[in-house]
Coordinates of C-alpha atoms in Angstrom, one line a residue:
M1 CA 40.6 -6.9 29.7
T2 CA 37.1 -7.9 28.7
S3 CA 35.6 -10.6 30.9
A4 CA 35.1 -14.1 29.4
M5 CA 32.5 -16.7 29.8
S6 CA 32.8 -20.4 29.2
P7 CA 30.6 -22.2 26.6
Q8 CA 28.8 -23.9 29.5
E9 CA 28.1 -20.5 31.2
V10 CA 26.8 -19.0 28.0
K11 CA 24.6 -22.0 27.2
A12 CA 23.0 -21.7 30.7
A13 CA 22.5 -18.0 30.3
L14 CA 20.5 -18.5 27.2
S15 CA 17.8 -20.1 29.3
E16 CA 17.7 -17.5 32.0
A17 CA 15.0 -14.8 32.1
A18 CA 17.4 -12.0 32.0
E19 CA 18.1 -10.4 28.6
I20 CA 21.2 -11.4 26.7
A21 CA 22.6 -10.5 23.3
F22 CA 24.7 -13.4 21.9
L23 CA 26.5 -12.0 18.9
D24 CA 28.7 -13.9 16.4
V25 CA 31.2 -11.3 15.2
R26 CA 32.6 -13.5 12.5
E27 CA 32.0 -12.6 8.9
H28 CA 28.9 -13.9 7.2
G29 CA 30.5 -16.8 5.5
Q30 CA 32.2 -18.1 8.6
Y31 CA 28.9 -17.7 10.6
G32 CA 27.0 -19.6 7.9
E33 CA 29.3 -22.6 7.9
G34 CA 28.5 -23.3 11.6
H35 CA 27.1 -21.3 14.5
P36 CA 25.2 -21.8 17.8
F37 CA 21.4 -22.0 17.4
F38 CA 20.6 -18.8 19.3
V39 CA 23.5 -16.6 18.1
V40 CA 22.9 -13.5 16.0
N41 CA 25.4 -12.6 13.3
C42 CA 26.9 -9.1 13.7
P43 CA 30.1 -9.2 11.5
F44 CA 33.1 -7.2 12.7
S45 CA 33.2 -5.6 9.3
V46 CA 30.0 -3.7 10.1
L47 CA 30.0 -4.0 13.9
E48 CA 29.5 -0.3 14.9
A49 CA 26.7 0.1 12.4
E50 CA 24.8 -3.1 13.2
A51 CA 25.2 -3.5 17.0
P52 CA 23.2 -0.4 17.9
R53 CA 20.3 -1.6 15.7
L54 CA 20.5 -5.2 17.0
V55 CA 21.2 -4.3 20.6
P56 CA 19.7 -0.8 21.3
N57 CA 20.0 -1.0 25.1
R58 CA 23.7 -0.6 25.8
A59 CA 23.3 -1.8 29.4
V60 CA 22.3 -5.3 28.3
R61 CA 24.7 -8.2 28.7
V62 CA 26.5 -8.9 25.4
V63 CA 28.4 -12.1 24.7
L64 CA 30.7 -12.2 21.6
L65 CA 31.7 -15.3 19.7
D66 CA 34.5 -15.5 17.2
D67 CA 36.7 -18.3 15.8
G68 CA 39.0 -18.2 18.8
D69 CA 41.2 -15.8 16.8
G70 CA 41.0 -12.6 18.8
V71 CA 38.4 -10.8 16.7
A72 CA 35.9 -10.9 19.7
E73 CA 38.4 -9.0 21.9
R74 CA 38.7 -6.3 19.2
A75 CA 34.9 -6.2 18.8
A76 CA 34.5 -5.9 22.6
H77 CA 36.8 -2.9 22.6
E78 CA 34.7 -1.2 19.9
L79 CA 31.5 -1.9 21.7
E80 CA 32.8 -0.6 25.0
T81 CA 33.9 2.6 23.1
L82 CA 30.3 2.9 22.0
G83 CA 29.1 2.7 25.6
Y84 CA 28.1 -0.9 26.0
S85 CA 28.8 -1.6 29.7
S86 CA 28.4 -5.4 30.1
V87 CA 30.5 -7.1 27.3
F88 CA 31.9 -10.6 27.5
I89 CA 33.7 -12.9 25.1
L90 CA 33.0 -16.6 24.8
R91 CA 36.3 -18.1 25.7
G92 CA 37.7 -20.1 22.8
G93 CA 35.0 -19.0 20.4
A94 CA 33.1 -21.4 18.1
P95 CA 35.7 -24.2 18.3
A96 CA 35.3 -24.2 22.1
W97 CA 31.5 -24.3 21.8
E98 CA 31.6 -27.3 19.6
A99 CA 34.3 -29.0 21.8
A100 CA 31.9 -28.6 24.8
G101 CA 29.4 -30.8 22.9
F102 CA 27.1 -28.0 21.8
G103 CA 25.8 -28.0 18.2
L104 CA 26.8 -25.7 15.4
F105 CA 24.2 -25.1 12.7
K106 CA 25.0 -24.3 9.0
G107 CA 23.0 -21.8 7.1
V108 CA 21.1 -18.6 8.1
N109 CA 17.9 -17.7 9.9
V110 CA 18.0 -21.1 11.6
P111 CA 15.5 -20.6 14.4
S112 CA 12.8 -19.3 12.0
K113 CA 13.4 -22.1 9.5
A114 CA 13.4 -24.8 12.2
Y115 CA 10.2 -23.4 13.6
G116 CA 8.6 -23.6 10.1
E117 CA 9.3 -27.3 10.1
M118 CA 7.6 -27.7 13.5
V119 CA 4.5 -25.7 12.3
E120 CA 3.9 -28.1 9.4
H121 CA 4.2 -31.1 11.7
D122 CA 2.2 -29.7 14.6
M123 CA -0.5 -27.9 12.8
G124 CA -0.9 -30.2 9.8
T125 CA -0.5 -27.6 7.2
P126 CA -1.6 -29.1 3.9
S127 CA 0.8 -29.0 0.9
V128 CA 0.8 -29.8 -2.8
S129 CA 3.8 -31.0 -4.8
A130 CA 5.2 -29.0 -7.8
E131 CA 3.8 -31.7 -10.1
E132 CA 0.3 -31.5 -8.6
L133 CA 0.4 -27.7 -8.9
D134 CA 1.6 -27.8 -12.5
A135 CA -1.3 -30.1 -13.3
M136 CA -3.8 -27.8 -11.6
I137 CA -2.5 -24.8 -13.7
G138 CA -2.7 -26.9 -16.8
A139 CA -6.3 -27.9 -16.1
G140 CA -7.3 -24.3 -15.6
E141 CA -8.4 -24.9 -12.0
D142 CA -10.0 -22.0 -10.0
M143 CA -6.9 -21.2 -8.1
V144 CA -4.7 -18.3 -6.9
I145 CA -1.0 -18.8 -6.3
L146 CA 0.5 -16.2 -4.0
D147 CA 4.3 -15.7 -3.4
G148 CA 4.8 -14.9 0.2
R149 CA 8.4 -13.6 -0.2
S150 CA 9.5 -10.0 -0.6
P151 CA 8.7 -8.2 -3.9
A152 CA 12.4 -8.2 -4.7
E153 CA 12.7 -11.9 -4.3
F154 CA 9.6 -12.4 -6.5
A155 CA 11.2 -10.3 -9.2
K156 CA 14.2 -12.6 -9.3
M157 CA 12.2 -15.7 -10.1
N158 CA 8.6 -16.9 -9.6
I159 CA 6.2 -19.7 -10.2
P160 CA 4.3 -19.2 -13.5
T161 CA 0.9 -17.5 -12.9
A162 CA 1.9 -16.6 -9.3
R163 CA 1.3 -13.1 -7.8
S164 CA 3.5 -11.4 -5.2
C165 CA 1.8 -11.0 -1.8
P166 CA 4.3 -11.0 1.2
N167 CA 3.1 -13.2 4.0
A168 CA 2.2 -10.4 6.5
E169 CA -0.1 -8.8 3.8
L170 CA -2.2 -12.0 3.3
G171 CA -4.8 -11.4 6.0
L172 CA -5.2 -7.8 4.9
R173 CA -5.3 -8.3 1.1
I174 CA -6.9 -11.8 0.6
G175 CA -10.4 -10.4 0.5
E176 CA -9.5 -8.5 -2.7
L177 CA -7.3 -11.2 -4.2
V178 CA -9.7 -14.1 -3.7
K179 CA -13.5 -13.5 -4.0
K180 CA -14.9 -17.0 -3.9
P181 CA -14.8 -19.5 -1.0
Q182 CA -14.2 -22.4 -3.3
T183 CA -11.1 -20.9 -4.9
R184 CA -7.9 -22.8 -4.1
I185 CA -5.1 -20.8 -2.5
V186 CA -1.5 -21.9 -2.8
I187 CA 1.2 -20.1 -1.0
N188 CA 4.8 -20.5 -2.2
C189 CA 8.3 -19.2 -1.3
A190 CA 11.8 -20.3 -2.5
G191 CA 12.0 -23.2 -0.1
R192 CA 9.6 -24.2 2.7
T193 CA 9.3 -21.8 5.6
R194 CA 7.2 -18.9 4.2
S195 CA 5.1 -21.3 2.2
I196 CA 4.1 -23.1 5.4
I197 CA 3.7 -20.0 7.5
G198 CA 1.7 -18.2 4.9
A199 CA -0.7 -21.0 4.3
Q200 CA -1.1 -21.7 8.0
T201 CA -1.8 -18.0 8.7
L202 CA -4.8 -18.0 6.4
R203 CA -6.0 -21.3 8.0
N204 CA -5.6 -19.8 11.5
L205 CA -7.6 -16.7 10.4
G206 CA -10.5 -19.0 9.6
F207 CA -10.6 -18.8 5.8
T208 CA -12.4 -21.9 4.5
N209 CA -10.9 -22.0 1.0
P210 CA -8.8 -25.0 0.1
I211 CA -5.4 -23.6 1.3
H212 CA -2.0 -25.3 0.6
A213 CA 1.7 -24.6 0.8
L214 CA 3.7 -25.4 -2.2
R215 CA 6.0 -28.2 -1.0
N216 CA 9.6 -27.1 -1.3
G217 CA 8.7 -23.9 -3.1
S218 CA 10.4 -22.7 -6.3
Q219 CA 13.3 -25.1 -5.6
G220 CA 10.9 -28.0 -5.6
W221 CA 9.5 -26.7 -8.8
Q222 CA 12.9 -26.8 -10.5
L223 CA 13.7 -30.2 -9.1
A224 CA 10.5 -31.4 -10.7
G225 CA 11.9 -30.3 -14.1
L226 CA 9.6 -27.3 -14.4
T227 CA 10.5 -23.9 -15.5
L228 CA 10.5 -20.7 -13.5
Q229 CA 9.8 -17.2 -14.7
Y230 CA 12.5 -14.6 -14.3
G231 CA 12.3 -10.8 -14.0
S232 CA 8.6 -10.5 -13.4
Q233 CA 7.6 -7.2 -11.9
P234 CA 5.2 -7.6 -8.9
L235 CA 1.7 -6.1 -9.3
P236 CA 0.7 -3.4 -6.8
L237 CA -1.2 -5.0 -3.9
P238 CA -4.9 -4.1 -4.0
E239 CA -6.2 -1.7 -1.4
P240 CA -8.9 -3.3 0.7
A241 CA -12.5 -2.1 0.1
D242 CA -14.7 -1.1 2.9
D243 CA -16.4 -4.5 3.3
T244 CA -13.0 -6.1 3.3
L245 CA -11.7 -3.8 6.0
A246 CA -14.8 -4.6 8.1
D247 CA -14.0 -8.3 7.8
V248 CA -10.3 -7.7 8.6
A249 CA -11.3 -5.8 11.7
A250 CA -13.6 -8.6 12.8
R251 CA -11.0 -11.3 12.2
R252 CA -8.3 -9.3 14.0
A253 CA -10.5 -8.9 17.1
A254 CA -11.3 -12.6 17.1
F255 CA -7.7 -13.7 16.4
V256 CA -6.3 -11.4 19.1
E257 CA -8.8 -12.6 21.7
L258 CA -8.6 -16.3 20.8
N259 CA -4.8 -16.4 20.9
G260 CA -4.4 -14.1 23.9
L261 CA -2.3 -11.6 22.0
P262 CA -1.3 -8.5 24.2
L263 CA -2.1 -5.0 23.0
V264 CA -0.2 -1.9 24.1
S265 CA -1.3 1.7 24.0
H266 CA 0.8 4.5 22.6
D267 CA 1.4 6.0 26.1
A268 CA 2.6 2.6 27.4
L269 CA 4.9 2.3 24.5
Q270 CA 6.5 5.6 25.3
A271 CA 7.1 4.5 28.9
W272 CA 8.7 1.3 27.6
L273 CA 11.0 3.2 25.2
A274 CA 12.1 5.4 28.1
D275 CA 12.8 2.3 30.4
D276 CA 16.5 1.5 30.3
T277 CA 16.1 -1.7 32.3
R278 CA 14.5 -3.5 29.4
T279 CA 15.1 -3.6 25.7
T280 CA 12.2 -2.6 23.5
F281 CA 12.2 -3.1 19.8
L282 CA 9.6 -1.0 17.9
L283 CA 9.1 -2.5 14.4
D284 CA 6.8 -1.3 11.7
V285 CA 5.6 -4.4 9.9
R286 CA 3.9 -2.6 6.9
S287 CA 5.2 -2.3 3.4
A288 CA 8.3 -0.4 2.5
E289 CA 6.1 2.3 0.7
E290 CA 3.9 2.8 3.8
F291 CA 7.0 3.1 6.1
A292 CA 8.6 5.6 3.8
N293 CA 5.5 7.8 4.0
G294 CA 5.8 8.1 7.7
T295 CA 6.0 5.9 10.8
I296 CA 5.9 5.9 14.6
A297 CA 8.9 7.8 16.1
G298 CA 11.7 5.4 16.8
A299 CA 10.4 2.6 14.6
A300 CA 12.5 0.4 12.3
H301 CA 11.1 -1.2 9.2
A302 CA 10.6 -4.9 9.4
P303 CA 8.0 -6.3 7.0
G304 CA 6.0 -8.8 9.0
G305 CA 6.5 -11.8 6.8
Q306 CA 10.2 -11.3 6.5
L307 CA 10.5 -10.7 10.2
V308 CA 9.0 -14.1 11.0
Q309 CA 11.3 -15.6 8.4
A310 CA 14.4 -14.0 9.7
T311 CA 14.0 -12.8 13.3
D312 CA 17.7 -12.7 13.8
Q313 CA 18.1 -9.9 11.2
W314 CA 16.2 -7.4 13.4
I315 CA 16.2 -8.8 17.0
G316 CA 19.6 -9.2 18.7
V317 CA 18.5 -9.5 22.3
R318 CA 16.8 -12.6 23.7
G319 CA 14.1 -11.7 26.2
A320 CA 13.5 -8.2 24.7
R321 CA 10.1 -6.7 24.2
I322 CA 9.0 -6.5 20.6
V323 CA 6.3 -3.9 19.7
L324 CA 4.7 -4.4 16.3
A325 CA 3.0 -1.5 14.5
D326 CA 0.6 -1.4 11.5
N327 CA -2.5 0.6 10.7
R328 CA -4.4 -1.2 13.4
D329 CA -5.2 -3.8 10.9
I330 CA -4.3 -7.5 11.0
R331 CA -0.6 -7.5 10.0
A332 CA 0.9 -6.9 13.4
A333 CA -1.5 -9.4 15.0
T334 CA -0.5 -12.3 12.7
T335 CA 3.2 -11.4 13.1
A336 CA 2.9 -11.2 16.9
F337 CA 1.2 -14.6 16.9
W338 CA 4.1 -16.3 15.2
L339 CA 6.8 -14.4 17.1
R340 CA 5.2 -15.4 20.4
R341 CA 5.1 -19.0 19.5
M342 CA 8.8 -18.8 18.6
G343 CA 9.4 -17.6 22.2
H344 CA 9.6 -13.8 21.8
D345 CA 7.8 -11.3 24.0
A346 CA 5.9 -9.7 21.1
V347 CA 2.9 -7.3 21.5
I348 CA 0.7 -5.3 19.2
L349 CA 0.7 -1.5 19.2
D350 CA -3.0 -0.8 19.4
V351 CA -3.0 2.5 17.4
D352 CA -3.1 3.4 13.8
T353 CA 0.5 4.2 12.8
R354 CA -0.7 6.9 10.4
E355 CA -2.2 8.9 13.3
H356 CA 1.2 9.3 15.0
A357 CA 3.4 9.2 11.9
V358 CA 6.7 11.2 11.6
P359 CA 9.1 11.1 8.7
A360 CA 10.9 7.8 8.3
P361 CA 14.5 8.1 9.6
A362 CA 17.1 9.1 7.0
E363 CA 20.0 6.7 6.1
R364 CA 23.3 7.7 7.7
D365 CA 26.0 9.0 5.3
W366 CA 28.9 6.8 6.5
T367 CA 31.4 8.6 4.3
A368 CA 30.7 12.0 5.8
G369 CA 33.8 13.4 7.5
L370 CA 36.2 11.1 5.7
A371 CA 38.9 12.5 3.4
T372 CA 37.7 11.4 0.0
I373 CA 39.3 11.3 -3.4
S374 CA 37.8 11.4 -6.8
A375 CA 38.4 8.7 -9.4
G376 CA 40.4 11.1 -11.5
E377 CA 42.5 12.2 -8.6
A378 CA 43.0 8.5 -7.6
A379 CA 44.3 7.7 -11.1
T380 CA 47.0 10.4 -10.7
A381 CA 47.9 9.3 -7.1
L382 CA 48.2 5.7 -8.3
S383 CA 50.6 6.7 -11.1
E384 CA 52.7 8.5 -8.4
G385 CA 53.0 5.4 -6.2
A386 CA 49.9 5.4 -4.0
Q387 CA 48.7 2.1 -2.6
L388 CA 45.2 0.9 -3.4
I389 CA 43.1 -1.4 -1.2
D390 CA 39.5 -2.5 -2.0
V391 CA 37.3 -3.5 0.9
S392 CA 34.2 -4.3 -1.2
P393 CA 32.5 -7.6 -0.4
G394 CA 34.6 -10.4 -1.8
K395 CA 32.0 -11.5 -4.4
A396 CA 31.7 -7.9 -5.7
Y397 CA 35.5 -7.6 -5.9
R398 CA 35.7 -10.7 -8.0
E399 CA 33.2 -9.3 -10.4
G400 CA 35.0 -6.0 -10.9
H401 CA 37.5 -3.8 -9.2
I402 CA 40.2 -1.2 -10.1
E403 CA 43.1 -2.8 -11.8
G404 CA 45.8 -3.6 -9.3
A405 CA 43.7 -3.1 -6.2
I406 CA 44.4 -5.5 -3.3
W407 CA 41.3 -7.0 -1.7
A408 CA 41.1 -6.7 2.1
I409 CA 38.5 -7.3 4.8
R410 CA 38.4 -5.5 8.1
P411 CA 39.3 -8.4 10.5
R412 CA 42.5 -9.0 8.5
L413 CA 43.6 -5.5 7.7
A414 CA 46.6 -5.8 10.1
A415 CA 48.0 -8.7 8.1
L416 CA 48.4 -6.6 4.9
D417 CA 51.9 -5.8 3.8
L418 CA 51.6 -2.1 3.4
D419 CA 54.1 0.8 3.6
P420 CA 52.9 3.4 6.2
A421 CA 55.1 6.0 4.5
R422 CA 53.2 5.8 1.1
P423 CA 49.8 7.4 0.5
L424 CA 46.9 4.9 0.8
I425 CA 43.7 4.9 -1.2
L426 CA 40.8 2.8 0.2
A427 CA 38.1 1.9 -2.3
G428 CA 34.8 0.2 -1.6
Q429 CA 31.3 -0.3 -2.8
E430 CA 29.7 -0.5 0.7
P431 CA 30.0 2.9 2.5
T432 CA 29.6 1.3 6.0
I433 CA 32.4 -1.2 5.5
L434 CA 34.6 1.5 3.8
C435 CA 34.2 3.9 6.8
L436 CA 34.9 1.4 9.5
A437 CA 37.9 0.0 7.7
A438 CA 39.3 3.5 7.1
G439 CA 39.0 4.2 10.9
D440 CA 41.0 1.0 11.7
L441 CA 43.7 1.9 9.2
M442 CA 44.0 5.4 10.6
D443 CA 44.3 3.9 14.1
M444 CA 47.1 1.7 12.7
G445 CA 49.1 4.8 11.7
Y446 CA 48.1 5.3 8.0
A447 CA 47.7 9.1 8.2
D448 CA 47.8 9.8 4.5
L449 CA 44.6 7.9 3.7
R450 CA 41.7 8.9 1.4
V451 CA 38.6 6.9 0.5
L452 CA 37.1 6.3 -2.9
P453 CA 33.5 5.2 -2.7
G454 CA 31.5 4.2 -5.7
S455 CA 31.1 1.2 -8.1
P456 CA 33.2 -0.3 -10.9
A457 CA 30.9 1.3 -13.5
Q458 CA 31.5 4.7 -11.9
W459 CA 35.2 4.1 -11.7
R460 CA 35.4 2.9 -15.3
E461 CA 33.4 6.0 -16.5
A462 CA 36.0 8.2 -14.8
G463 CA 38.8 6.5 -16.8
L464 CA 40.1 3.9 -14.3
A465 CA 40.8 0.4 -15.7
I466 CA 38.5 -2.3 -14.2
E467 CA 39.3 -6.0 -14.1
A468 CA 37.5 -9.1 -12.9
T469 CA 39.3 -11.9 -11.0
P470 CA 37.0 -14.9 -10.6
D471 CA 39.4 -16.7 -8.4
V472 CA 40.7 -13.8 -6.3
P473 CA 40.1 -13.7 -3.4
A474 CA 40.4 -17.4 -3.0
D475 CA 37.4 -19.2 -1.6
A476 CA 39.2 -19.8 1.7
D477 CA 39.9 -16.1 2.1
M478 CA 36.4 -14.9 1.2
I479 CA 35.1 -15.2 4.7
D480 CA 32.3 -12.7 4.0
F481 CA 30.5 -14.9 1.5
L482 CA 28.4 -18.0 2.4
F483 CA 29.3 -20.7 -0.1
F484 CA 26.8 -23.1 1.5
V485 CA 24.4 -24.0 -1.3
H486 CA 24.8 -20.4 -2.5
D487 CA 23.8 -21.3 -6.1
R488 CA 20.5 -23.0 -5.2
H489 CA 18.5 -20.1 -6.8
D490 CA 20.7 -20.1 -9.9
G491 CA 19.7 -23.4 -11.5
S492 CA 21.9 -25.8 -9.4
L493 CA 19.6 -28.7 -8.7
E494 CA 22.2 -30.4 -6.5
A495 CA 22.5 -27.3 -4.4
A496 CA 18.7 -27.1 -4.1
R497 CA 18.6 -30.8 -3.0
R498 CA 21.2 -30.1 -0.3
Y499 CA 19.4 -27.0 0.9
L500 CA 16.1 -28.8 1.3
A501 CA 17.7 -31.7 3.0
W502 CA 19.4 -29.3 5.4
E503 CA 16.1 -27.4 6.1
T504 CA 14.0 -30.6 6.8
G505 CA 16.8 -31.9 9.0
L506 CA 17.1 -29.0 11.3
I507 CA 14.7 -30.3 14.0
D508 CA 16.8 -33.5 14.4
Q509 CA 19.9 -31.3 15.1
M510 CA 18.2 -29.4 17.9
D511 CA 18.7 -30.2 21.6
A512 CA 16.0 -29.9 24.3
Q513 CA 16.9 -26.3 25.2
E514 CA 16.6 -25.2 21.6
K515 CA 13.3 -27.0 21.0
G516 CA 12.0 -25.8 24.3
V517 CA 11.6 -22.1 23.3
F518 CA 8.9 -22.9 20.8
T519 CA 5.2 -23.4 21.5
R520 CA 4.2 -26.7 20.1
G521 CA 0.8 -28.0 19.1
P522 CA -2.1 -26.6 16.9
A523 CA -3.2 -23.0 17.1
P524 CA -6.8 -21.9 17.9
V525 CA -8.6 -21.1 14.6
V526 CA -11.0 -18.3 14.1
E527 CA -14.3 -19.9 13.1
S528 CA -17.4 -18.6 11.4
G529 CA -19.2 -16.2 13.8
A530 CA -16.3 -15.9 16.1
A531 CA -15.5 -12.4 14.9
A532 CA -18.1 -11.0 17.3
I533 CA -15.7 -11.6 20.2
A534 CA -14.7 -8.4 21.9
P535 CA -11.1 -7.2 21.3
A536 CA -8.6 -7.9 24.1
R537 CA -7.9 -5.2 26.7
T538 CA -5.1 -2.8 25.7
L539 CA -2.2 -2.6 28.1
Q540 CA -1.9 0.9 29.5
K541 CA 1.1 0.6 31.7
A542 CA 4.5 -0.8 31.2
R543 CA 4.9 -4.4 32.5

């Protein structure tokens, strides 16, 4: 049997110097309704796909949390099969954690969002209200509004006149986007965190323009009774001119030196990656297009601004080394600054990624090797009595699935009332979930099983009847969907109010241990003339 740890033991371990991966193996909706501050969500539905990415070193101590329902034990078995050698379960799961007097936090990306609130308080990041910004726009003020979210988020909705510029790109691109020192710069996101971090990044880099965060982002804009734009396509980011690149290089050197940011050489990186006593994450913080054109061998793509916003989506090991790669410009430096102040051991790869680039890794084909069935063959099999299960995400199933399909989710497959003697068709819109659920069903004895990947549109085109069931699965069963203020971006003002109240209230929920990982206080700011400081010494040997 897998060893167990008490909540008190896990809580103490989270403050130790040794690396630890604290994984919540519940589904996303369960996790989002309440989880420990430092836990990282790795749902059982996609465990074998996500765990190697979040916890690449299989010797690190891994602690699994569930709802006290046995899912952690099943997850532990799968991880041990993958070669993880130090796996524990948290005895009693999330209920026991709460019973021990430790807090459970709603929502997602909690550490990053809580830190954003601290930054505004500690660094005095200026902000403007939606009403003030609307008045500036109406008055034709000399101003640039930059949306620090991802391009996909910008395309969903944006502040009128805003331009997409993800946060990590600000230091590199601002010289082309803003030409005059008196031009006001306003950074916005959907809520608060990236607005604050983006604005403060430019201030820390020594830009003297009036720089503000948009208070409460696009949600605050809607709460003020103002209208967003929908479906805007982001403009391509401008390539820095030679004089801009010279300024970027000078600011990078000064910023690195002023803030004591460590640099690591390519040779030292290779030694770290070969060291199985420490976990090293190698993350390429450039744009998706740059990453697709080639990256450092072994790197994963993690756009810098999104990485700071959601560290728990890429980093599953507390105490791990994090190496950040760019084109030896300023993106890795600003990302490392924020990660280090959040308590992570982040360093800058001091080489131009393009000089060591290899093709970006290809996506794994999760349906390869599975017995598949075409939609036409499925129609025939169903008419002859085959059973049909759909393991698509619950929200996607509600919106459209093959008529008569039963919705299922991996942690609860064993509870289905199926006939092992009848053929079974497993449909699904997410290949990873489909593959892992198929493996479990075969382990349960369903030998005559074939999978049907695809989408409702593809299935309909092949002649299968598609239906929508807005109330099936029921809310209580749809454990993979986070209902917590889920409609805050879809015009629900009450959901937006609840979300902003949650975000601004995070600090008050944190205990001393949780607050203690963050560096408090103002940051050193690059000043005029400071760019002449020599760059920091590059680390040549593994620490």
